[in-house]
XYZ file of C-alpha atoms in Angstrom:
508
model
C -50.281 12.085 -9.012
C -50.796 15.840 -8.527
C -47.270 17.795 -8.282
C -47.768 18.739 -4.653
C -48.779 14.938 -3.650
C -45.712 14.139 -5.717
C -43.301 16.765 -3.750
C -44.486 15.857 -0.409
C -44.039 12.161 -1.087
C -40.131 12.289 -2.321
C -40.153 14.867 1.054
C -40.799 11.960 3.172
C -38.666 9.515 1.031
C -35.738 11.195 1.415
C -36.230 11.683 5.177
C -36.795 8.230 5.725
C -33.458 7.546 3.642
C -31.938 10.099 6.632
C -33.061 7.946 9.203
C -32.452 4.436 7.236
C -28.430 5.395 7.107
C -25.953 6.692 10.003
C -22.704 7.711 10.260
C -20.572 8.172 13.461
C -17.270 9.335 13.750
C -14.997 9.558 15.996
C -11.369 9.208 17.508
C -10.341 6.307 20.270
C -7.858 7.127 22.868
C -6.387 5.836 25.957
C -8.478 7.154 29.007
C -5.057 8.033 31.156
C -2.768 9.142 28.547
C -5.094 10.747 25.959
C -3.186 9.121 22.968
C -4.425 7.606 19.954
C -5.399 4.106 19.915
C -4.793 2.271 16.550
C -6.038 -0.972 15.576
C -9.456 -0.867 17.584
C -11.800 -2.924 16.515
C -15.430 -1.094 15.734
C -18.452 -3.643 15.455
C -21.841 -2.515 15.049
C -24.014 -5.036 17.356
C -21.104 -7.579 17.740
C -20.758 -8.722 13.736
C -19.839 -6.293 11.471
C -17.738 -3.370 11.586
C -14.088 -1.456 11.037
C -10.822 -0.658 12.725
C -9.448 2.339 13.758
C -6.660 3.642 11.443
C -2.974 4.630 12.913
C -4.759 7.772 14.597
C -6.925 5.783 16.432
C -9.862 7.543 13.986
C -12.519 5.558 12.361
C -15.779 6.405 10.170
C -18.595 3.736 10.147
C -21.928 3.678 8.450
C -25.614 2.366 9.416
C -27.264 1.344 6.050
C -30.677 0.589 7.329
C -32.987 2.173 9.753
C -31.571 2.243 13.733
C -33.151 0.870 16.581
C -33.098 1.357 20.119
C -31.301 -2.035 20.800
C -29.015 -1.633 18.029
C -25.627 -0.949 19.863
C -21.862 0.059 19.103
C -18.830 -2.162 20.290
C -15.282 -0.863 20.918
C -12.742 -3.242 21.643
C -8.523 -3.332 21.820
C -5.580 -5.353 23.105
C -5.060 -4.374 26.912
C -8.477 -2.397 26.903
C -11.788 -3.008 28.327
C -14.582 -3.360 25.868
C -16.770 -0.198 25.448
C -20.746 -0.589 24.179
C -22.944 2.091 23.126
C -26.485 2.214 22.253
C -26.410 4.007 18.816
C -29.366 6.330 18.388
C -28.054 8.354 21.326
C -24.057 8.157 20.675
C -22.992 11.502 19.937
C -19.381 11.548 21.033
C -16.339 12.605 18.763
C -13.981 11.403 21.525
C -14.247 7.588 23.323
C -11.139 7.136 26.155
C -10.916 3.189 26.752
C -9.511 2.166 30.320
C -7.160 -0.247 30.145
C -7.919 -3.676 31.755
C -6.252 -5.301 34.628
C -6.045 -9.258 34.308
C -6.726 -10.740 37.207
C -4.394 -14.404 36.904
C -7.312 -16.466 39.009
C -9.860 -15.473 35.723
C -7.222 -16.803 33.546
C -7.792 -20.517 32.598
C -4.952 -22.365 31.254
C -5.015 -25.996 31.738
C -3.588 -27.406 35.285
C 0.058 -26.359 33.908
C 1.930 -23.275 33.517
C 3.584 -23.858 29.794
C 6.836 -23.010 28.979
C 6.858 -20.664 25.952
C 8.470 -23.842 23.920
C 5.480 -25.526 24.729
C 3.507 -22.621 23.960
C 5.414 -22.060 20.166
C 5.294 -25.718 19.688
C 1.264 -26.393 20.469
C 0.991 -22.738 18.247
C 3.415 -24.534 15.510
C 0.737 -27.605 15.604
C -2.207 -26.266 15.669
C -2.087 -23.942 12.230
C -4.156 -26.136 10.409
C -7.141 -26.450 12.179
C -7.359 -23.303 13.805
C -6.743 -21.252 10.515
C -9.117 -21.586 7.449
C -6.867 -22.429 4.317
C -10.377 -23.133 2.325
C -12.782 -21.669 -0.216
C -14.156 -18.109 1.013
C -15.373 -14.853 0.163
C -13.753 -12.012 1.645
C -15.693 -8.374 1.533
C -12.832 -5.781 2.006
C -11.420 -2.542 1.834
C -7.759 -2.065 0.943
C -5.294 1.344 0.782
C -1.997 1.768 -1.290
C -0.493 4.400 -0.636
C 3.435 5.588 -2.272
C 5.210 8.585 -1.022
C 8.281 10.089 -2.739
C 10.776 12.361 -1.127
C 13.783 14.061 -3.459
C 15.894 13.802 -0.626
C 18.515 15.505 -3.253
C 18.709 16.127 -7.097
C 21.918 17.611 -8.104
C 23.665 17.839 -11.850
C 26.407 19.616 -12.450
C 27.403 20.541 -15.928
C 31.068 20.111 -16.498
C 31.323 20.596 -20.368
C 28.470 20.901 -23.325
C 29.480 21.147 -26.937
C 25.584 21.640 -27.364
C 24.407 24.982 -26.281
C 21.195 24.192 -25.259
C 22.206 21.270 -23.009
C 23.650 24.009 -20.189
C 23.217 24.262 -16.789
C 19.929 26.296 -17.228
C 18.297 23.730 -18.873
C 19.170 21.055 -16.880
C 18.195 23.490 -13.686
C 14.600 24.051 -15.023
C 14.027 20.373 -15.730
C 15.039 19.822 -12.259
C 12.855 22.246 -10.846
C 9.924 21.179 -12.529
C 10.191 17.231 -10.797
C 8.175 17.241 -7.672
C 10.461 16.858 -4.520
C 7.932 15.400 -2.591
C 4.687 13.309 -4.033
C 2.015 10.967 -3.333
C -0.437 8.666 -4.542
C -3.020 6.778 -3.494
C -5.463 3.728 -4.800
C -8.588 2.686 -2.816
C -10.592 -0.806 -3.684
C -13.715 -1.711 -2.396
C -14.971 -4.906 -3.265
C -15.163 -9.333 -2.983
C -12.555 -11.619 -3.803
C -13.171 -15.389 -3.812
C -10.169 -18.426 -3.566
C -8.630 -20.062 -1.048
C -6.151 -18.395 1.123
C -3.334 -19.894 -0.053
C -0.287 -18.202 -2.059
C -0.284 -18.879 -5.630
C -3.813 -20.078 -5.458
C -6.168 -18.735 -8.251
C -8.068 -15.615 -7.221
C -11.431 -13.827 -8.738
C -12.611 -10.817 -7.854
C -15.557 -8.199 -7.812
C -14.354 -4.442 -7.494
C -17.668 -2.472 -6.186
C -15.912 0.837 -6.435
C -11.803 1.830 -7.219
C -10.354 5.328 -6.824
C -6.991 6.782 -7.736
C -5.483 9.772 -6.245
C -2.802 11.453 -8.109
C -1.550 13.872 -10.144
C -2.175 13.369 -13.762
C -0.837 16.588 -14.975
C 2.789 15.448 -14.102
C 2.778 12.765 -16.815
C 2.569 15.528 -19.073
C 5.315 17.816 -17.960
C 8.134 14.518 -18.335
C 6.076 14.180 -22.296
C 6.867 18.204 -22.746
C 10.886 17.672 -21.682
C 10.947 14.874 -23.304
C 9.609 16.742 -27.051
C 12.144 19.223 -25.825
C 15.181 17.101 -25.788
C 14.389 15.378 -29.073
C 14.064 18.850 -30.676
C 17.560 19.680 -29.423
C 18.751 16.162 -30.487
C 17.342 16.752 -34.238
C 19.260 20.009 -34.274
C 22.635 19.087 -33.132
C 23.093 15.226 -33.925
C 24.512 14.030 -37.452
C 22.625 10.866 -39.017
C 24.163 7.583 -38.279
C 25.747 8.853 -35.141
C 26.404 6.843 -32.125
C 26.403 7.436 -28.061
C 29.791 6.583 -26.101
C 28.134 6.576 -22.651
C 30.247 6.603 -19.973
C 29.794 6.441 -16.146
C 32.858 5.530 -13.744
C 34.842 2.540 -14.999
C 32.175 1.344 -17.377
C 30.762 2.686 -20.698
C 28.157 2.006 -23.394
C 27.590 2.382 -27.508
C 23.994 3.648 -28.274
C 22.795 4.227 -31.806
C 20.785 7.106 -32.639
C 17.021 6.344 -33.300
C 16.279 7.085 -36.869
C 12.830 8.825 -35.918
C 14.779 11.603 -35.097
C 15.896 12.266 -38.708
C 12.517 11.570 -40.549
C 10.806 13.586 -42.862
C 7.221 15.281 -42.235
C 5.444 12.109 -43.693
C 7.404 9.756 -41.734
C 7.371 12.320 -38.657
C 3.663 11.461 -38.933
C 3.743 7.937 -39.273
C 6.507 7.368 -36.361
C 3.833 9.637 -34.267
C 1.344 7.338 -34.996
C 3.105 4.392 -34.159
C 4.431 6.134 -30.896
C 0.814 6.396 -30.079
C -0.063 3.066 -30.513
C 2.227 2.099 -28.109
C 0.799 4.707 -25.874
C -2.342 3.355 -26.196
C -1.595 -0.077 -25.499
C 0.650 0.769 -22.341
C -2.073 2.342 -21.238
C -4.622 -0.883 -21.563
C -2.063 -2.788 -19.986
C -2.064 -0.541 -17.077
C -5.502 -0.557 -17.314
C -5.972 -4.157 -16.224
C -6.829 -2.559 -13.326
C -8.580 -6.340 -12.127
C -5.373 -7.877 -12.154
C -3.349 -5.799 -10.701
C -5.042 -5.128 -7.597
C -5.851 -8.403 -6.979
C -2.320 -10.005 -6.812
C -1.036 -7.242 -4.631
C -3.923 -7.891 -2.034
C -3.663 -11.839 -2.465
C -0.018 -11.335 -1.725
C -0.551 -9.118 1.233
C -3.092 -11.462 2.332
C -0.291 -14.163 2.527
C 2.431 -12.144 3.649
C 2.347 -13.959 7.292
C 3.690 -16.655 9.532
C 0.617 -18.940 7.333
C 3.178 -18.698 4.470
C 6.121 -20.983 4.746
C 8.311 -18.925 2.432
C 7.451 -15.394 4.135
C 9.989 -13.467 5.642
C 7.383 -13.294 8.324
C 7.056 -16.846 9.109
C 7.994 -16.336 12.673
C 6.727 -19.466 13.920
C 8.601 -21.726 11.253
C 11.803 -19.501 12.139
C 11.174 -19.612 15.790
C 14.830 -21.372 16.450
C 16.231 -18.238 14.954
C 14.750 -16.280 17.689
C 14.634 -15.290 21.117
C 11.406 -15.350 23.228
C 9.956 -13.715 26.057
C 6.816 -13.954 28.292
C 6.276 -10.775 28.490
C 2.461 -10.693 30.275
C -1.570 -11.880 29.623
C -3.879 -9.412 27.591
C -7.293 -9.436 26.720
C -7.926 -9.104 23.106
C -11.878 -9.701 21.221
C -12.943 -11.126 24.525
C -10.566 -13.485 24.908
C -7.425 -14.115 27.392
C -4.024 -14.260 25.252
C -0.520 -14.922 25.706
C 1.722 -11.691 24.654
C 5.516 -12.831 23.842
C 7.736 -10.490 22.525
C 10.571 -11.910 20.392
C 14.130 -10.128 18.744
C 16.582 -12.292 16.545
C 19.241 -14.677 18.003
C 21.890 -13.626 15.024
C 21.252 -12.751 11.376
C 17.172 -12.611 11.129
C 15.687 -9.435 10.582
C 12.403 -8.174 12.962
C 11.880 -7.990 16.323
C 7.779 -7.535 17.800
C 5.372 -9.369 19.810
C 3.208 -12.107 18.813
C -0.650 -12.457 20.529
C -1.261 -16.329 21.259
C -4.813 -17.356 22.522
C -4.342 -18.909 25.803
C -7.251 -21.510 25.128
C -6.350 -22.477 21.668
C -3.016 -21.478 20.898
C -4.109 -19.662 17.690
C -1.372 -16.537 16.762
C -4.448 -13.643 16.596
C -1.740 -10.614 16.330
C 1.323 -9.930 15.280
C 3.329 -6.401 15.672
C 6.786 -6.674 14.221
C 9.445 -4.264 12.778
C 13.047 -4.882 11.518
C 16.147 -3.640 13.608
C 18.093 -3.580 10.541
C 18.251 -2.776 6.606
C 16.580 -5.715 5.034
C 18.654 -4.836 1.882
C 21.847 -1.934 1.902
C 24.621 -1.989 -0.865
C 27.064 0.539 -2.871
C 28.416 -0.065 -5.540
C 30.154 2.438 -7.372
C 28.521 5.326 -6.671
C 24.957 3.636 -6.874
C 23.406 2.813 -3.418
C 20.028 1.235 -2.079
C 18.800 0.892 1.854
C 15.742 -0.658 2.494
C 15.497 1.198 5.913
C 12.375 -0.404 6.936
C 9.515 -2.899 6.907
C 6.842 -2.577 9.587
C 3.341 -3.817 10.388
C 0.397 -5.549 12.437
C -1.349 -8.162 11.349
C -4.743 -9.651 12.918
C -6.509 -12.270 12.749
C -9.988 -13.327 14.194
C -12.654 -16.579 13.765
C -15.076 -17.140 11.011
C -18.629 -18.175 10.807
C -17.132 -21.569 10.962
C -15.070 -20.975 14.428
C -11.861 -21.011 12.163
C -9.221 -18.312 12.363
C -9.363 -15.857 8.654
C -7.097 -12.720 8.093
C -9.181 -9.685 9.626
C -6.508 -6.019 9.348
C -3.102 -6.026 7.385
C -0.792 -2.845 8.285
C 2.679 -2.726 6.476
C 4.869 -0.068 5.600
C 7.926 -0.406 3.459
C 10.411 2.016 3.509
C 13.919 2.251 0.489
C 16.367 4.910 0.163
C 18.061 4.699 -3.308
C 20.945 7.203 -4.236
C 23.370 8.101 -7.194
C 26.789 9.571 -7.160
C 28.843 9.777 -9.850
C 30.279 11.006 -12.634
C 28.344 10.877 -16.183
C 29.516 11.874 -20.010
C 27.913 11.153 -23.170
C 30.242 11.258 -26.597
C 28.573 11.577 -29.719
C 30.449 9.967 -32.699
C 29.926 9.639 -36.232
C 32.678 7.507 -38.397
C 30.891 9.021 -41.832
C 31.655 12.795 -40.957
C 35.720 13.326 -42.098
C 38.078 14.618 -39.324
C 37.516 13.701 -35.891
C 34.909 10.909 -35.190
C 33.498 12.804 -31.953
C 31.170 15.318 -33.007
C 29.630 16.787 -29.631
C 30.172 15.742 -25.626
C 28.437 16.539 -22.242
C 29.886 16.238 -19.210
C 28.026 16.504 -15.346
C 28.376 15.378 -12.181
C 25.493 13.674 -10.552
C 24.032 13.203 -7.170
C 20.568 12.194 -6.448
C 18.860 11.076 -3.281
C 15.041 9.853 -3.169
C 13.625 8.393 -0.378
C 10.435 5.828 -0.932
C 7.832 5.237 1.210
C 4.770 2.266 0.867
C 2.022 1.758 3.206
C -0.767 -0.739 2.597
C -3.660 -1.496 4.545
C -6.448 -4.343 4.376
C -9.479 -4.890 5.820
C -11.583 -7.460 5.451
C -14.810 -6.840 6.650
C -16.336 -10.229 6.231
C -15.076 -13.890 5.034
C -17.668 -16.338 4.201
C -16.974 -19.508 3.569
C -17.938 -21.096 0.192
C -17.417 -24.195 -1.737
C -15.233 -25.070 -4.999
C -18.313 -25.033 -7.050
C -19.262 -21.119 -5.960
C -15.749 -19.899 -6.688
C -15.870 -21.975 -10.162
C -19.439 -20.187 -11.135
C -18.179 -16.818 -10.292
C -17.270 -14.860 -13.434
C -15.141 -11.766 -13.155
C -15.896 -8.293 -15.396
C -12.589 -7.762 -16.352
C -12.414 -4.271 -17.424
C -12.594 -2.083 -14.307
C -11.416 1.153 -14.118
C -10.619 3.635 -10.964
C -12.313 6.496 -10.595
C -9.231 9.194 -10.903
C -9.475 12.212 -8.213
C -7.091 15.450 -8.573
C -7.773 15.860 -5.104
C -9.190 14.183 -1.838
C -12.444 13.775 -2.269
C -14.744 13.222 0.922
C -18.056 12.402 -0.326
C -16.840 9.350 -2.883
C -16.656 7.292 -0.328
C -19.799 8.718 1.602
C -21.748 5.756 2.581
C -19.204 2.594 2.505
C -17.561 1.266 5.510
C -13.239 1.988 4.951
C -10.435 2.521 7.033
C -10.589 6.625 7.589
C -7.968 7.597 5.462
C -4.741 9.840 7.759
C -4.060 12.930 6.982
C -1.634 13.014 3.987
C -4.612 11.541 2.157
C -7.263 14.210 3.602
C -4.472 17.161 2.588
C -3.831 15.862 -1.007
C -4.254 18.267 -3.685
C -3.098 18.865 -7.068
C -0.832 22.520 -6.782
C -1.774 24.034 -9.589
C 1.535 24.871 -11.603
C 3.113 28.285 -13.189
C 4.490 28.478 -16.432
């Protein structure tokens, strides 16, 4: 093929590939009130598709070549379905109107039910409106960790070790973070049956981590530091008299910090070995990500042993009609319930007025799941918060479709600290050095996950049992968002903190 035959044809290739793929995106809001709508559900002619994220923002992509019949559907709780053909939708901006019910289109049975009635047919009917068997479920899912140094003060009462002064311990301190974030993003298929503590396989298509690498080596720098001022100041055979409050600890010295050159570089080596196979285990990449998103997947009124197990619970709560919606095309029952005494959450459960199937579920605690001090040492987990979502299968059964939770923990440290160094082989006085300080740290932990699951297919034992894993999967690492990685692949748009993130690049 002559060059210019050759140019012209990967001309036309790649503006065919233009046409073949499309991307829209946009931002969903209410019509009257111009706020965000989260949660909406984005299908690309009725089957396949994404949710908007928190924002009400989603991004959604057309791999193959668009038609004129091919069409966009929008669709939320308490909104009236939107469609769009998609070869002229241009919008960055769709308002939904919300939907008045009219009661005479809503069809019940020839009863009103009681909302006992309506818990216990719910209660009864988990089994066969909810598919507990074999499946494959394509999905998207977002962990994201966000650390606030709410506080980070040490006061240095006494040294015996000049370099352990308030300088020192002032630099180190300025050198942690006070606020940080990281991120991992999984694309991919995982087979089993959606049951807890069920086996699970899985096929990652594509894995990315977002954080800052550079701060693992700052903490390896102090911590070279320190032993350097150990080496100097410590006698061989020495112990540690650690005390903090009432209580108190021995601690030997390591030997490794008294070794000669030769054994400096064997101990090195050794230390590095361990590095190495930290780092492998960390590296099961596989593993891990599957049993956190097999236990998110079960974290729901399915699971028996779930603090969200509503339903199960529903004698520790109290219930209210609150109104009909209309959610995926369908007429449901919206009850809001708060506890009776000692339970935890308060929210609104979405029951299908036809079936009695639990499609949504908004709850958030009114009060610390977990708060305690103890001698100076305190811990409040402040918060736990979420939606959950749930819509039918290709065999008309109920599957998990959107996870939202957010976890929040406040952990804090006040109290007095002193570290005695003691040696009975020196003569004199056993205690060779001391340091003294005053501590009080604060840090404040957020985690948000998010699942999608774009499509679960059912499949039989024999499927999952021929399916082999490839174990050793690695994320992609990224110093800094990234927007073309995921350029191409349906996922929930990622908020802001995500778009912002960037590695600051540091001064020595």
């Amino acid at each position: 093929m002559k060059p210019t035959k050759l140019i012209l044809a990967l001309c036309c290739l790649t503006v065919f590939s233009a046409k073949a793929q499309r991307t829209i995106s946009a931002k969903i809001v209410d019509s009257t009130k111009q706020e965000p709508i989260p949660f909406a559900t984005i299908l690309i002619d009725d089957k396949t598709g994404v949710i908007s994220n928190d924002k009400g923002e989603f991004n959604i992509t057309i791999n193959r070549k668009i038609s004129n019949t091919d069409s966009l559907f929008i669709s939320c709780l308490g909104y009236e379905q939107k469609q769009f053909a998609i070869q002229n939708f241009r919008d960055s901006i769709i308002p939904l109107r919300t939907k008045n019910i009219d009661l005479s289109e809503v069809f019940i049975t020839n009863k009103d039910y009681t909302i006992d009635e309506i818990l216990d047919k719910a209660k009864e009917s988990l089994e066969t409106n909810y598919d507990f068997g074999f499946a494959k479920r394509k999905l998207f899912y977002r962990e994201s960790y966000y650390t606030n140094m709410l506080k980070t003060d040490v006061k240095i009462e006494e040294s015996t070790i000049p370099e352990f002064n308030q300088a020192f311990v002032d630099s180190i301190i300025r050198s942690v973070p006070k606020n940080t974030d990281q991120h991992t993003e999984v694309l991919g298929e995982i087979y089993g049956k959606l049951k807890p503590s069920t086996p699970q396989k899985m096929d990652i298509l594509k894995a990315s981590r977002l954080y800052d690498k550079e701060s693992e080596i700052t903490f390896e720098n102090y911590e070279k530091r320190f032993n350097e001022i150990i080496r100097k100041h410590v006698k061989r055979n020495s112990y540690f008299k650690i005390k903090s409050g009432w209580f108190g600890t021995k601690e030997e010295i390591d030997s490794s910090f008294f070794v000669d050159k030769k054994e400096e570089k064997e101990t090195a080596e050794f230390i590095e070995k361990k590095k190495e196979l930290e780092a492998k285990r960390k590296a099961n990449f596989l593993n891990w990500r599957k049993g956190s998103i097999h236990n998110l997947e079960n974290a729901n009124f399915l699971n028996e042993d779930s603090d969200l197990n509503f339903i199960e619970k529903s004698r520790r709560y109290e219930f209210e009609m609150q109104d009909f919606a209309y959610f995926n095309n369908e007429f449901v029952y919206t009850i809001s319930f708060k506890p009776k005494r000692s339970e935890d959450y308060e929210g609104t459960l979405y029951i299908n007025t036809q079936d009695f199937a639990i499609v949504r579920v908004d709850y958030k605690n009114v009060k610390p799941l977990r708060k305690f001090g103890l001698l100076g040492i305190s811990l409040n987990e402040y918060l736990k918060e979420g939606t959950i979502i749930f819509q039918k299968n290709t065999n008309n059964k109920y599957t998990l479709k959107y996870v939202d939770e957010t976890n929040g923990q406040q952990v804090g440290i006040k109290r007095p600290l002193k570290i005695i160094e003691k040696n009975k082989h020196v003569k004199g006085r056993r205690k060779q050095n001391e340091l003294a300080a005053d501590l009080h740290f604060i840090v404040r932990n957020i985690e948000k996950k998010e699942l999608i699951v774009f499509e679960s297919t059912p499949i039989s034992e024999t499927e999952f049992n021929n399916f082999n894993e490839v174990p050793e999967v690695t994320p992609t690492y990224l110093p800094a968002y990234d927007p073309e990685f995921w350029k191409g692949y349906n996922i929930i748009e990622p908020n802001q903190a995500i778009k912002d993130f960037k590695i600051i690049e540091k001064t020595h």
